[in-house]
C-alpha atoms as an extended CHARMM CRD file, in Angstrom:
* protein
*
       290  EXT
         1         1  UNK       CA             19.1030000000       -2.2680000000       19.5540000000  PROA      1               0.0000000000
         2         2  UNK       CA             18.6960000000       -5.5610000000       21.4280000000  PROA      2               0.0000000000
         3         3  UNK       CA             18.7060000000       -7.6580000000       18.2290000000  PROA      3               0.0000000000
         4         4  UNK       CA             21.2770000000       -7.6310000000       15.4850000000  PROA      4               0.0000000000
         5         5  UNK       CA             19.8310000000       -6.8270000000       12.1000000000  PROA      5               0.0000000000
         6         6  UNK       CA             20.3510000000      -10.4510000000       11.0560000000  PROA      6               0.0000000000
         7         7  UNK       CA             18.3420000000      -11.6280000000       14.0660000000  PROA      7               0.0000000000
         8         8  UNK       CA             15.5950000000       -9.1040000000       13.4540000000  PROA      8               0.0000000000
         9         9  UNK       CA             15.1640000000      -10.1250000000        9.8240000000  PROA      9               0.0000000000
        10        10  UNK       CA             14.8240000000      -13.7810000000       10.8440000000  PROA      10              0.0000000000
        11        11  UNK       CA             11.4940000000      -13.2310000000       12.5930000000  PROA      11              0.0000000000
        12        12  UNK       CA              8.2000000000      -11.4660000000       11.8940000000  PROA      12              0.0000000000
        13        13  UNK       CA              6.7730000000       -8.9560000000       11.5980000000  PROA      13              0.0000000000
        14        14  UNK       CA              8.2320000000       -7.5630000000        8.4120000000  PROA      14              0.0000000000
        15        15  UNK       CA             10.8390000000       -4.8730000000        9.0850000000  PROA      15              0.0000000000
        16        16  UNK       CA              9.9280000000       -1.4340000000        7.7130000000  PROA      16              0.0000000000
        17        17  UNK       CA             12.7440000000        1.0280000000        6.9950000000  PROA      17              0.0000000000
        18        18  UNK       CA             11.9530000000        4.5970000000        5.9590000000  PROA      18              0.0000000000
        19        19  UNK       CA             14.3790000000        6.3890000000        3.6970000000  PROA      19              0.0000000000
        20        20  UNK       CA             16.6380000000        9.0130000000        5.2690000000  PROA      20              0.0000000000
        21        21  UNK       CA             19.4600000000       11.2030000000        3.9660000000  PROA      21              0.0000000000
        22        22  UNK       CA             20.9250000000       13.1220000000        6.9180000000  PROA      22              0.0000000000
        23        23  UNK       CA             21.0440000000       13.1080000000       10.7320000000  PROA      23              0.0000000000
        24        24  UNK       CA             17.8490000000       15.1550000000       11.0830000000  PROA      24              0.0000000000
        25        25  UNK       CA             15.6780000000       12.8160000000        9.0370000000  PROA      25              0.0000000000
        26        26  UNK       CA             17.3430000000        9.8750000000       10.8090000000  PROA      26              0.0000000000
        27        27  UNK       CA             16.5650000000       11.3600000000       14.2230000000  PROA      27              0.0000000000
        28        28  UNK       CA             12.9090000000       12.0610000000       13.3960000000  PROA      28              0.0000000000
        29        29  UNK       CA             12.4700000000        8.5520000000       11.9670000000  PROA      29              0.0000000000
        30        30  UNK       CA             14.0840000000        6.9350000000       14.9970000000  PROA      30              0.0000000000
        31        31  UNK       CA             11.9130000000        8.9850000000       17.3450000000  PROA      31              0.0000000000
        32        32  UNK       CA              8.8860000000        7.7240000000       15.3900000000  PROA      32              0.0000000000
        33        33  UNK       CA              9.8620000000        4.2020000000       16.4800000000  PROA      33              0.0000000000
        34        34  UNK       CA             11.6140000000        2.7020000000       13.4590000000  PROA      34              0.0000000000
        35        35  UNK       CA             14.2280000000        0.0430000000       14.2450000000  PROA      35              0.0000000000
        36        36  UNK       CA             16.0270000000        0.3290000000       10.9020000000  PROA      36              0.0000000000
        37        37  UNK       CA             16.6740000000        3.2520000000        8.5780000000  PROA      37              0.0000000000
        38        38  UNK       CA             17.5410000000        3.1610000000        4.8810000000  PROA      38              0.0000000000
        39        39  UNK       CA             20.2860000000        5.5660000000        3.8140000000  PROA      39              0.0000000000
        40        40  UNK       CA             19.0530000000        6.1850000000        0.2960000000  PROA      40              0.0000000000
        41        41  UNK       CA             21.4950000000        6.9890000000       -2.4870000000  PROA      41              0.0000000000
        42        42  UNK       CA             18.6740000000        8.5830000000       -4.4380000000  PROA      42              0.0000000000
        43        43  UNK       CA             17.7080000000       10.7590000000       -1.4790000000  PROA      43              0.0000000000
        44        44  UNK       CA             21.3290000000       11.8710000000       -1.0710000000  PROA      44              0.0000000000
        45        45  UNK       CA             21.4790000000       12.7810000000       -4.7680000000  PROA      45              0.0000000000
        46        46  UNK       CA             18.1890000000       14.6820000000       -4.5590000000  PROA      46              0.0000000000
        47        47  UNK       CA             19.1300000000       16.6730000000       -1.4600000000  PROA      47              0.0000000000
        48        48  UNK       CA             22.9130000000       16.9940000000       -1.4290000000  PROA      48              0.0000000000
        49        49  UNK       CA             23.2960000000       17.5870000000       -5.1690000000  PROA      49              0.0000000000
        50        50  UNK       CA             19.8210000000       18.6570000000       -6.2460000000  PROA      50              0.0000000000
        51        51  UNK       CA             20.2790000000       16.1330000000       -9.0630000000  PROA      51              0.0000000000
        52        52  UNK       CA             18.6630000000       12.8680000000      -10.2180000000  PROA      52              0.0000000000
        53        53  UNK       CA             19.7560000000        9.4060000000       -9.1000000000  PROA      53              0.0000000000
        54        54  UNK       CA             21.9880000000        8.5590000000      -12.0720000000  PROA      54              0.0000000000
        55        55  UNK       CA             25.2810000000        7.6380000000      -10.4310000000  PROA      55              0.0000000000
        56        56  UNK       CA             26.5070000000       11.1370000000       -9.5790000000  PROA      56              0.0000000000
        57        57  UNK       CA             26.9800000000       10.5480000000       -5.8430000000  PROA      57              0.0000000000
        58        58  UNK       CA             30.4670000000        9.3810000000       -4.8650000000  PROA      58              0.0000000000
        59        59  UNK       CA             31.4800000000        6.7200000000       -2.3640000000  PROA      59              0.0000000000
        60        60  UNK       CA             33.1490000000        9.2800000000       -0.0900000000  PROA      60              0.0000000000
        61        61  UNK       CA             29.9720000000       11.3920000000        0.0120000000  PROA      61              0.0000000000
        62        62  UNK       CA             27.9530000000        8.3660000000        1.1320000000  PROA      62              0.0000000000
        63        63  UNK       CA             30.5550000000        7.3580000000        3.7250000000  PROA      63              0.0000000000
        64        64  UNK       CA             30.6070000000       10.8960000000        5.1490000000  PROA      64              0.0000000000
        65        65  UNK       CA             26.8080000000       10.9330000000        5.2990000000  PROA      65              0.0000000000
        66        66  UNK       CA             26.6410000000        7.5680000000        7.0760000000  PROA      66              0.0000000000
        67        67  UNK       CA             29.2280000000        8.6530000000        9.6510000000  PROA      67              0.0000000000
        68        68  UNK       CA             27.2240000000       11.7820000000       10.4970000000  PROA      68              0.0000000000
        69        69  UNK       CA             23.9990000000        9.7840000000       10.7930000000  PROA      69              0.0000000000
        70        70  UNK       CA             25.6080000000        7.1130000000       12.9780000000  PROA      70              0.0000000000
        71        71  UNK       CA             26.8420000000        9.8070000000       15.3380000000  PROA      71              0.0000000000
        72        72  UNK       CA             23.2190000000       10.8390000000       15.9240000000  PROA      72              0.0000000000
        73        73  UNK       CA             21.1320000000        7.6340000000       16.0170000000  PROA      73              0.0000000000
        74        74  UNK       CA             21.3970000000        4.0480000000       17.2550000000  PROA      74              0.0000000000
        75        75  UNK       CA             18.9750000000        2.4140000000       14.7810000000  PROA      75              0.0000000000
        76        76  UNK       CA             20.2050000000       -0.1640000000       12.2750000000  PROA      76              0.0000000000
        77        77  UNK       CA             21.5190000000        1.6130000000        9.1630000000  PROA      77              0.0000000000
        78        78  UNK       CA             20.9780000000       -0.0480000000        5.8040000000  PROA      78              0.0000000000
        79        79  UNK       CA             23.1050000000        1.7610000000        3.2230000000  PROA      79              0.0000000000
        80        80  UNK       CA             22.5760000000        2.0020000000       -0.5190000000  PROA      80              0.0000000000
        81        81  UNK       CA             26.0660000000        1.6250000000       -2.0220000000  PROA      81              0.0000000000
        82        82  UNK       CA             24.9150000000        1.6960000000       -5.6590000000  PROA      82              0.0000000000
        83        83  UNK       CA             27.2200000000       -0.5520000000       -7.7130000000  PROA      83              0.0000000000
        84        84  UNK       CA             29.9140000000       -0.5940000000       -5.0170000000  PROA      84              0.0000000000
        85        85  UNK       CA             31.5830000000        2.2640000000       -6.9220000000  PROA      85              0.0000000000
        86        86  UNK       CA             33.6190000000        0.0750000000       -9.2370000000  PROA      86              0.0000000000
        87        87  UNK       CA             34.8710000000       -3.4880000000       -9.5810000000  PROA      87              0.0000000000
        88        88  UNK       CA             35.3550000000       -6.1230000000       -6.8810000000  PROA      88              0.0000000000
        89        89  UNK       CA             38.4010000000       -4.3600000000       -5.4550000000  PROA      89              0.0000000000
        90        90  UNK       CA             36.4670000000       -1.1020000000       -5.1910000000  PROA      90              0.0000000000
        91        91  UNK       CA             33.6740000000       -3.0360000000       -3.4840000000  PROA      91              0.0000000000
        92        92  UNK       CA             36.1230000000       -4.2780000000       -0.8450000000  PROA      92              0.0000000000
        93        93  UNK       CA             37.0940000000       -0.7090000000        0.0400000000  PROA      93              0.0000000000
        94        94  UNK       CA             33.4800000000        0.4730000000       -0.0450000000  PROA      94              0.0000000000
        95        95  UNK       CA             32.4350000000       -2.2210000000        2.4160000000  PROA      95              0.0000000000
        96        96  UNK       CA             35.3420000000       -1.5340000000        4.7670000000  PROA      96              0.0000000000
        97        97  UNK       CA             34.6810000000        2.2040000000        4.8660000000  PROA      97              0.0000000000
        98        98  UNK       CA             30.8990000000        1.9570000000        5.1950000000  PROA      98              0.0000000000
        99        99  UNK       CA             31.1470000000       -0.6640000000        7.9090000000  PROA      99              0.0000000000
       100       100  UNK       CA             33.6190000000        1.5010000000        9.8020000000  PROA      100             0.0000000000
       101       101  UNK       CA             31.2840000000        4.4900000000        9.3970000000  PROA      101             0.0000000000
       102       102  UNK       CA             28.4390000000        2.5840000000       11.0370000000  PROA      102             0.0000000000
       103       103  UNK       CA             26.5380000000        0.6440000000        8.3690000000  PROA      103             0.0000000000
       104       104  UNK       CA             24.7440000000       -2.5090000000        9.5260000000  PROA      104             0.0000000000
       105       105  UNK       CA             23.8860000000       -3.5970000000        5.9840000000  PROA      105             0.0000000000
       106       106  UNK       CA             25.3340000000       -2.6200000000        2.6090000000  PROA      106             0.0000000000
       107       107  UNK       CA             23.3530000000       -2.9180000000       -0.6160000000  PROA      107             0.0000000000
       108       108  UNK       CA             25.1040000000       -3.4780000000       -3.9550000000  PROA      108             0.0000000000
       109       109  UNK       CA             23.3920000000       -3.6720000000       -7.3410000000  PROA      109             0.0000000000
       110       110  UNK       CA             24.2670000000       -5.2990000000      -10.6610000000  PROA      110             0.0000000000
       111       111  UNK       CA             23.8710000000       -2.2760000000      -12.9120000000  PROA      111             0.0000000000
       112       112  UNK       CA             26.5860000000       -1.0870000000      -15.2560000000  PROA      112             0.0000000000
       113       113  UNK       CA             27.9130000000        2.4670000000      -15.0280000000  PROA      113             0.0000000000
       114       114  UNK       CA             26.4100000000        5.0150000000      -15.2400000000  PROA      114             0.0000000000
       115       115  UNK       CA             23.7260000000        3.4670000000      -13.0530000000  PROA      115             0.0000000000
       116       116  UNK       CA             20.1600000000        4.7230000000      -12.7900000000  PROA      116             0.0000000000
       117       117  UNK       CA             17.4440000000        4.7630000000      -10.1920000000  PROA      117             0.0000000000
       118       118  UNK       CA             15.8450000000        1.3270000000      -10.2600000000  PROA      118             0.0000000000
       119       119  UNK       CA             12.5440000000        2.8100000000      -11.4110000000  PROA      119             0.0000000000
       120       120  UNK       CA             13.9660000000        4.7020000000      -14.3910000000  PROA      120             0.0000000000
       121       121  UNK       CA             14.1180000000        3.2150000000      -17.8880000000  PROA      121             0.0000000000
       122       122  UNK       CA             17.1460000000        2.2410000000      -20.0070000000  PROA      122             0.0000000000
       123       123  UNK       CA             19.1800000000        0.4680000000      -17.3350000000  PROA      123             0.0000000000
       124       124  UNK       CA             22.1630000000       -1.7430000000      -18.2600000000  PROA      124             0.0000000000
       125       125  UNK       CA             23.6480000000       -4.6700000000      -16.3490000000  PROA      125             0.0000000000
       126       126  UNK       CA             27.0740000000       -6.1420000000      -15.7670000000  PROA      126             0.0000000000
       127       127  UNK       CA             27.4400000000       -9.9040000000      -16.3710000000  PROA      127             0.0000000000
       128       128  UNK       CA             25.9300000000      -12.0470000000      -13.6270000000  PROA      128             0.0000000000
       129       129  UNK       CA             29.2290000000      -13.7660000000      -12.8160000000  PROA      129             0.0000000000
       130       130  UNK       CA             30.9610000000      -10.3990000000      -12.4370000000  PROA      130             0.0000000000
       131       131  UNK       CA             28.2990000000       -9.3380000000       -9.9530000000  PROA      131             0.0000000000
       132       132  UNK       CA             28.6730000000      -12.6230000000       -8.0940000000  PROA      132             0.0000000000
       133       133  UNK       CA             32.3660000000      -11.8300000000       -7.7010000000  PROA      133             0.0000000000
       134       134  UNK       CA             31.5010000000       -8.4120000000       -6.2810000000  PROA      134             0.0000000000
       135       135  UNK       CA             29.1330000000       -9.9870000000       -3.7560000000  PROA      135             0.0000000000
       136       136  UNK       CA             31.8190000000      -12.4500000000       -2.6970000000  PROA      136             0.0000000000
       137       137  UNK       CA             34.3170000000       -9.5910000000       -2.3580000000  PROA      137             0.0000000000
       138       138  UNK       CA             31.8470000000       -7.6750000000       -0.1950000000  PROA      138             0.0000000000
       139       139  UNK       CA             31.2540000000      -10.6600000000        2.0820000000  PROA      139             0.0000000000
       140       140  UNK       CA             34.9860000000      -11.3080000000        2.3940000000  PROA      140             0.0000000000
       141       141  UNK       CA             35.8210000000       -7.6670000000        3.1370000000  PROA      141             0.0000000000
       142       142  UNK       CA             33.4510000000       -7.0990000000        6.0610000000  PROA      142             0.0000000000
       143       143  UNK       CA             34.9700000000       -7.1750000000        9.5260000000  PROA      143             0.0000000000
       144       144  UNK       CA             31.8520000000       -8.6560000000       11.1300000000  PROA      144             0.0000000000
       145       145  UNK       CA             29.4680000000      -11.3040000000        9.8800000000  PROA      145             0.0000000000
       146       146  UNK       CA             26.7080000000       -9.1840000000       11.4170000000  PROA      146             0.0000000000
       147       147  UNK       CA             27.2640000000       -6.6220000000        8.6740000000  PROA      147             0.0000000000
       148       148  UNK       CA             24.8050000000       -7.8480000000        6.0600000000  PROA      148             0.0000000000
       149       149  UNK       CA             25.3930000000       -7.8190000000        2.3070000000  PROA      149             0.0000000000
       150       150  UNK       CA             22.2640000000       -7.0850000000        0.2570000000  PROA      150             0.0000000000
       151       151  UNK       CA             22.3780000000       -8.1390000000       -3.3910000000  PROA      151             0.0000000000
       152       152  UNK       CA             20.1010000000       -6.1710000000       -5.6890000000  PROA      152             0.0000000000
       153       153  UNK       CA             19.3610000000       -7.1790000000       -9.2520000000  PROA      153             0.0000000000
       154       154  UNK       CA             17.8160000000       -4.8410000000      -11.8130000000  PROA      154             0.0000000000
       155       155  UNK       CA             17.4110000000       -7.6430000000      -14.3510000000  PROA      155             0.0000000000
       156       156  UNK       CA             13.5880000000       -7.5950000000      -14.4670000000  PROA      156             0.0000000000
       157       157  UNK       CA             13.6700000000       -4.5100000000      -16.7110000000  PROA      157             0.0000000000
       158       158  UNK       CA             16.6470000000       -5.6290000000      -18.8000000000  PROA      158             0.0000000000
       159       159  UNK       CA             16.6650000000       -9.4250000000      -19.1430000000  PROA      159             0.0000000000
       160       160  UNK       CA             13.2030000000      -10.3770000000      -17.9100000000  PROA      160             0.0000000000
       161       161  UNK       CA             11.7290000000      -11.8760000000      -14.7750000000  PROA      161             0.0000000000
       162       162  UNK       CA             13.1620000000      -15.3960000000      -15.0250000000  PROA      162             0.0000000000
       163       163  UNK       CA             16.7010000000      -14.1100000000      -15.5100000000  PROA      163             0.0000000000
       164       164  UNK       CA             16.2450000000      -11.8370000000      -12.5030000000  PROA      164             0.0000000000
       165       165  UNK       CA             15.3540000000      -14.8490000000      -10.3650000000  PROA      165             0.0000000000
       166       166  UNK       CA             18.3610000000      -16.7630000000      -11.6990000000  PROA      166             0.0000000000
       167       167  UNK       CA             20.6320000000      -13.8280000000      -10.8700000000  PROA      167             0.0000000000
       168       168  UNK       CA             19.2230000000      -13.5970000000       -7.3400000000  PROA      168             0.0000000000
       169       169  UNK       CA             19.9110000000      -17.2880000000       -6.7730000000  PROA      169             0.0000000000
       170       170  UNK       CA             23.4780000000      -16.8770000000       -8.0490000000  PROA      170             0.0000000000
       171       171  UNK       CA             24.0720000000      -13.9200000000       -5.7520000000  PROA      171             0.0000000000
       172       172  UNK       CA             22.8020000000      -15.8930000000       -2.7720000000  PROA      172             0.0000000000
       173       173  UNK       CA             25.2970000000      -18.6530000000       -3.5990000000  PROA      173             0.0000000000
       174       174  UNK       CA             28.0320000000      -15.9960000000       -3.7560000000  PROA      174             0.0000000000
       175       175  UNK       CA             27.3250000000      -14.9630000000       -0.1580000000  PROA      175             0.0000000000
       176       176  UNK       CA             24.4830000000      -12.4250000000       -0.1490000000  PROA      176             0.0000000000
       177       177  UNK       CA             22.5850000000      -12.2640000000        3.1500000000  PROA      177             0.0000000000
       178       178  UNK       CA             19.5070000000      -10.4930000000        1.7370000000  PROA      178             0.0000000000
       179       179  UNK       CA             18.0850000000      -10.5970000000       -1.8050000000  PROA      179             0.0000000000
       180       180  UNK       CA             16.4780000000       -7.6390000000       -3.5430000000  PROA      180             0.0000000000
       181       181  UNK       CA             14.8120000000       -8.0690000000       -6.9430000000  PROA      181             0.0000000000
       182       182  UNK       CA             14.1760000000       -4.4940000000       -8.0210000000  PROA      182             0.0000000000
       183       183  UNK       CA             11.1390000000       -3.0990000000       -9.8290000000  PROA      183             0.0000000000
       184       184  UNK       CA              8.7690000000       -6.0310000000      -10.3830000000  PROA      184             0.0000000000
       185       185  UNK       CA              5.7440000000       -4.6270000000      -12.1690000000  PROA      185             0.0000000000
       186       186  UNK       CA              2.8120000000       -6.6070000000      -10.7280000000  PROA      186             0.0000000000
       187       187  UNK       CA              1.6600000000       -8.1020000000       -7.4610000000  PROA      187             0.0000000000
       188       188  UNK       CA              1.9120000000      -11.5100000000       -9.1110000000  PROA      188             0.0000000000
       189       189  UNK       CA              5.6230000000      -10.9640000000       -9.7230000000  PROA      189             0.0000000000
       190       190  UNK       CA              6.1620000000      -10.0300000000       -6.0930000000  PROA      190             0.0000000000
       191       191  UNK       CA              4.4500000000      -13.2770000000       -5.1160000000  PROA      191             0.0000000000
       192       192  UNK       CA              6.6370000000      -15.2440000000       -7.5410000000  PROA      192             0.0000000000
       193       193  UNK       CA              9.7850000000      -13.7080000000       -6.0450000000  PROA      193             0.0000000000
       194       194  UNK       CA              8.7030000000      -14.8790000000       -2.6060000000  PROA      194             0.0000000000
       195       195  UNK       CA              7.9440000000      -18.3620000000       -3.8560000000  PROA      195             0.0000000000
       196       196  UNK       CA             11.1140000000      -18.6970000000       -5.9330000000  PROA      196             0.0000000000
       197       197  UNK       CA             13.8800000000      -17.3350000000       -3.6910000000  PROA      197             0.0000000000
       198       198  UNK       CA             12.2950000000      -16.6460000000       -0.3220000000  PROA      198             0.0000000000
       199       199  UNK       CA             13.2080000000      -19.9040000000        1.3730000000  PROA      199             0.0000000000
       200       200  UNK       CA             15.9770000000      -19.3500000000        3.9220000000  PROA      200             0.0000000000
       201       201  UNK       CA             17.0920000000      -15.9040000000        2.7180000000  PROA      201             0.0000000000
       202       202  UNK       CA             15.3760000000      -12.6560000000        3.7280000000  PROA      202             0.0000000000
       203       203  UNK       CA             13.7750000000      -10.8310000000        0.8120000000  PROA      203             0.0000000000
       204       204  UNK       CA             13.6310000000       -7.0700000000        0.4270000000  PROA      204             0.0000000000
       205       205  UNK       CA             10.9600000000       -5.0140000000       -1.3360000000  PROA      205             0.0000000000
       206       206  UNK       CA             11.0990000000       -1.4100000000       -2.4820000000  PROA      206             0.0000000000
       207       207  UNK       CA              8.0550000000        0.8610000000       -2.4570000000  PROA      207             0.0000000000
       208       208  UNK       CA              8.3920000000        3.9450000000       -4.6740000000  PROA      208             0.0000000000
       209       209  UNK       CA              5.4730000000        6.3200000000       -5.0610000000  PROA      209             0.0000000000
       210       210  UNK       CA              4.7750000000        6.4990000000       -8.8110000000  PROA      210             0.0000000000
       211       211  UNK       CA              7.4350000000        3.8580000000       -9.5700000000  PROA      211             0.0000000000
       212       212  UNK       CA              7.2940000000        0.5760000000      -11.4750000000  PROA      212             0.0000000000
       213       213  UNK       CA              6.1390000000       -1.6000000000       -8.5620000000  PROA      213             0.0000000000
       214       214  UNK       CA              2.5690000000       -1.3400000000       -7.2270000000  PROA      214             0.0000000000
       215       215  UNK       CA              2.4450000000        0.1580000000       -3.7430000000  PROA      215             0.0000000000
       216       216  UNK       CA              1.4230000000       -2.4030000000       -1.1480000000  PROA      216             0.0000000000
       217       217  UNK       CA              1.1790000000       -2.2720000000        2.6520000000  PROA      217             0.0000000000
       218       218  UNK       CA              3.8760000000       -4.0450000000        4.6150000000  PROA      218             0.0000000000
       219       219  UNK       CA              1.4430000000       -6.6650000000        5.8950000000  PROA      219             0.0000000000
       220       220  UNK       CA              0.6640000000       -7.8300000000        2.3460000000  PROA      220             0.0000000000
       221       221  UNK       CA              4.3480000000       -7.9780000000        1.4490000000  PROA      221             0.0000000000
       222       222  UNK       CA              4.9750000000      -10.1040000000        4.5270000000  PROA      222             0.0000000000
       223       223  UNK       CA              2.2380000000      -12.4910000000        3.4050000000  PROA      223             0.0000000000
       224       224  UNK       CA              4.0640000000      -12.8260000000        0.0700000000  PROA      224             0.0000000000
       225       225  UNK       CA              7.3010000000      -13.8370000000        1.7950000000  PROA      225             0.0000000000
       226       226  UNK       CA              9.1490000000      -10.5360000000        2.2710000000  PROA      226             0.0000000000
       227       227  UNK       CA             11.0700000000       -9.8470000000        5.4780000000  PROA      227             0.0000000000
       228       228  UNK       CA             12.0700000000       -6.2580000000        4.7600000000  PROA      228             0.0000000000
       229       229  UNK       CA             10.5290000000       -3.2720000000        2.9730000000  PROA      229             0.0000000000
       230       230  UNK       CA             12.0060000000        0.1630000000        2.3040000000  PROA      230             0.0000000000
       231       231  UNK       CA             10.3790000000        3.4810000000        1.3950000000  PROA      231             0.0000000000
       232       232  UNK       CA             13.5990000000        5.1460000000        0.2080000000  PROA      232             0.0000000000
       233       233  UNK       CA             12.6750000000        8.4500000000       -1.4250000000  PROA      233             0.0000000000
       234       234  UNK       CA              9.3320000000        9.0970000000        0.2470000000  PROA      234             0.0000000000
       235       235  UNK       CA             10.6830000000       11.6080000000        2.7550000000  PROA      235             0.0000000000
       236       236  UNK       CA             12.2590000000       13.7220000000        0.0000000000  PROA      236             0.0000000000
       237       237  UNK       CA              9.0350000000       13.7280000000       -1.9900000000  PROA      237             0.0000000000
       238       238  UNK       CA              7.1340000000       14.7900000000        1.1400000000  PROA      238             0.0000000000
       239       239  UNK       CA              9.6280000000       17.4920000000        2.0960000000  PROA      239             0.0000000000
       240       240  UNK       CA              9.9900000000       18.7980000000       -1.4600000000  PROA      240             0.0000000000
       241       241  UNK       CA              6.2280000000       19.1790000000       -1.7110000000  PROA      241             0.0000000000
       242       242  UNK       CA              6.1070000000       20.9500000000        1.6560000000  PROA      242             0.0000000000
       243       243  UNK       CA              9.0300000000       23.1940000000        0.6640000000  PROA      243             0.0000000000
       244       244  UNK       CA              7.3540000000       24.1390000000       -2.6130000000  PROA      244             0.0000000000
       245       245  UNK       CA              4.2120000000       25.1430000000       -0.7480000000  PROA      245             0.0000000000
       246       246  UNK       CA              6.1730000000       26.9540000000        1.9830000000  PROA      246             0.0000000000
       247       247  UNK       CA              8.2480000000       29.0430000000       -0.4090000000  PROA      247             0.0000000000
       248       248  UNK       CA              5.1640000000       29.7890000000       -2.5090000000  PROA      248             0.0000000000
       249       249  UNK       CA              3.3460000000       31.0020000000        0.5890000000  PROA      249             0.0000000000
       250       250  UNK       CA              6.2850000000       33.1400000000        1.7180000000  PROA      250             0.0000000000
       251       251  UNK       CA              6.5930000000       34.7310000000       -1.7160000000  PROA      251             0.0000000000
       252       252  UNK       CA              2.8740000000       35.4260000000       -1.9210000000  PROA      252             0.0000000000
       253       253  UNK       CA              2.4210000000       36.7300000000        1.6410000000  PROA      253             0.0000000000
       254       254  UNK       CA              5.7790000000       38.2240000000        2.5500000000  PROA      254             0.0000000000
       255       255  UNK       CA              5.5320000000       36.4120000000        5.8670000000  PROA      255             0.0000000000
       256       256  UNK       CA              5.6860000000       32.8800000000        7.2840000000  PROA      256             0.0000000000
       257       257  UNK       CA              2.6050000000       33.5350000000        9.4250000000  PROA      257             0.0000000000
       258       258  UNK       CA              0.0760000000       31.7900000000        7.1100000000  PROA      258             0.0000000000
       259       259  UNK       CA              2.2440000000       28.6680000000        7.1280000000  PROA      259             0.0000000000
       260       260  UNK       CA              2.9680000000       28.5310000000       10.8670000000  PROA      260             0.0000000000
       261       261  UNK       CA              0.3740000000       25.8420000000       11.7360000000  PROA      261             0.0000000000
       262       262  UNK       CA              2.4000000000       23.4990000000        9.4920000000  PROA      262             0.0000000000
       263       263  UNK       CA              5.7710000000       24.3710000000       11.0690000000  PROA      263             0.0000000000
       264       264  UNK       CA              7.6990000000       23.7600000000       14.2710000000  PROA      264             0.0000000000
       265       265  UNK       CA              8.3790000000       26.9980000000       16.0740000000  PROA      265             0.0000000000
       266       266  UNK       CA             11.8370000000       27.7970000000       17.4740000000  PROA      266             0.0000000000
       267       267  UNK       CA             11.3520000000       26.0550000000       20.8150000000  PROA      267             0.0000000000
       268       268  UNK       CA              9.6460000000       22.9930000000       19.3690000000  PROA      268             0.0000000000
       269       269  UNK       CA             12.4510000000       22.3350000000       16.8970000000  PROA      269             0.0000000000
       270       270  UNK       CA             15.0600000000       22.7750000000       19.6200000000  PROA      270             0.0000000000
       271       271  UNK       CA             13.1810000000       20.2720000000       21.7780000000  PROA      271             0.0000000000
       272       272  UNK       CA             13.1030000000       17.8060000000       18.8660000000  PROA      272             0.0000000000
       273       273  UNK       CA             16.8590000000       17.9420000000       18.3050000000  PROA      273             0.0000000000
       274       274  UNK       CA             17.7160000000       17.9210000000       22.0170000000  PROA      274             0.0000000000
       275       275  UNK       CA             19.0190000000       21.4370000000       22.5320000000  PROA      275             0.0000000000
       276       276  UNK       CA             17.9390000000       21.8020000000       26.2030000000  PROA      276             0.0000000000
       277       277  UNK       CA             19.5990000000       18.5030000000       27.1230000000  PROA      277             0.0000000000
       278       278  UNK       CA             22.8400000000       19.4000000000       25.3640000000  PROA      278             0.0000000000
       279       279  UNK       CA             23.0100000000       22.8060000000       27.0220000000  PROA      279             0.0000000000
       280       280  UNK       CA             22.4030000000       21.2050000000       30.4060000000  PROA      280             0.0000000000
       281       281  UNK       CA             25.1280000000       18.6320000000       29.7830000000  PROA      281             0.0000000000
       282       282  UNK       CA             27.5140000000       21.3650000000       28.7190000000  PROA      282             0.0000000000
       283       283  UNK       CA             27.1670000000       23.0480000000       32.1180000000  PROA      283             0.0000000000
       284       284  UNK       CA             28.6790000000       19.9450000000       33.7300000000  PROA      284             0.0000000000
       285       285  UNK       CA             31.9800000000       20.8100000000       32.0470000000  PROA      285             0.0000000000
       286       286  UNK       CA             31.9550000000       24.5350000000       32.7670000000  PROA      286             0.0000000000
       287       287  UNK       CA             34.9180000000       26.0500000000       34.6670000000  PROA      287             0.0000000000
       288       288  UNK       CA             34.7010000000       25.2910000000       38.3670000000  PROA      288             0.0000000000
       289       289  UNK       CA             32.4980000000       22.2050000000       37.9510000000  PROA      289             0.0000000000
       290       290  UNK       CA             33.7450000000       18.8860000000       39.3650000000  PROA      290             0.0000000000
């Protein structure tokens, strides 16, 4: 990366980050040309646990996942850290460990525990001032100012739109580098977010297929004042659908042959993950080589 993430978010075009959950999805996304990748807490819950996004994933599981991804790709990693896994002191440790693991940005939300996916119902919030303290703790704990702190508020669904805007402004004052108002329900609300809090602070939007917010192309979000858009769980929805069809075909046919046009074969997958290059590099260290 020639730009830091802070530099990249300061200029157009809008930055698009696909959701990832492991080194393979990160590698494929990076090879597709994405500059930034979103390590989705929901996607980790779906794939690592086979469970919903309701606060079941632990901080250590996310840190381990980020470290494995960073070992494989160079793209900017934006990491979903849920609520920071506790109070302000927990947030400090979360930021230190995620930054050390390779995160370029760390997202913290103002939900109470147990948290829920931002597009589920019946969410609960912690007090705004408590969240402001957690944002300040996150900013203070980072080793580098280039590690961005993203403040997410889920207040639209709980306290209403105006209170969500007020919370976002408070979190910016507390030190947030990027603001994320989760789950607005209409295009008009997205436009109001851009007008209300978009001056001087990058804004983030979240596109969830079938979620609360209407799906919009990145170009339209940019026109509304957004600098950053994520598609966090899309890859899991795509892969789960493909897996359902693959396993159904295998069960029905007793063979993978009918599905092969939709698969990599052995050599193609090895080429994708770099097997020939690694084997060639390994020969440089074989006995007798200088």
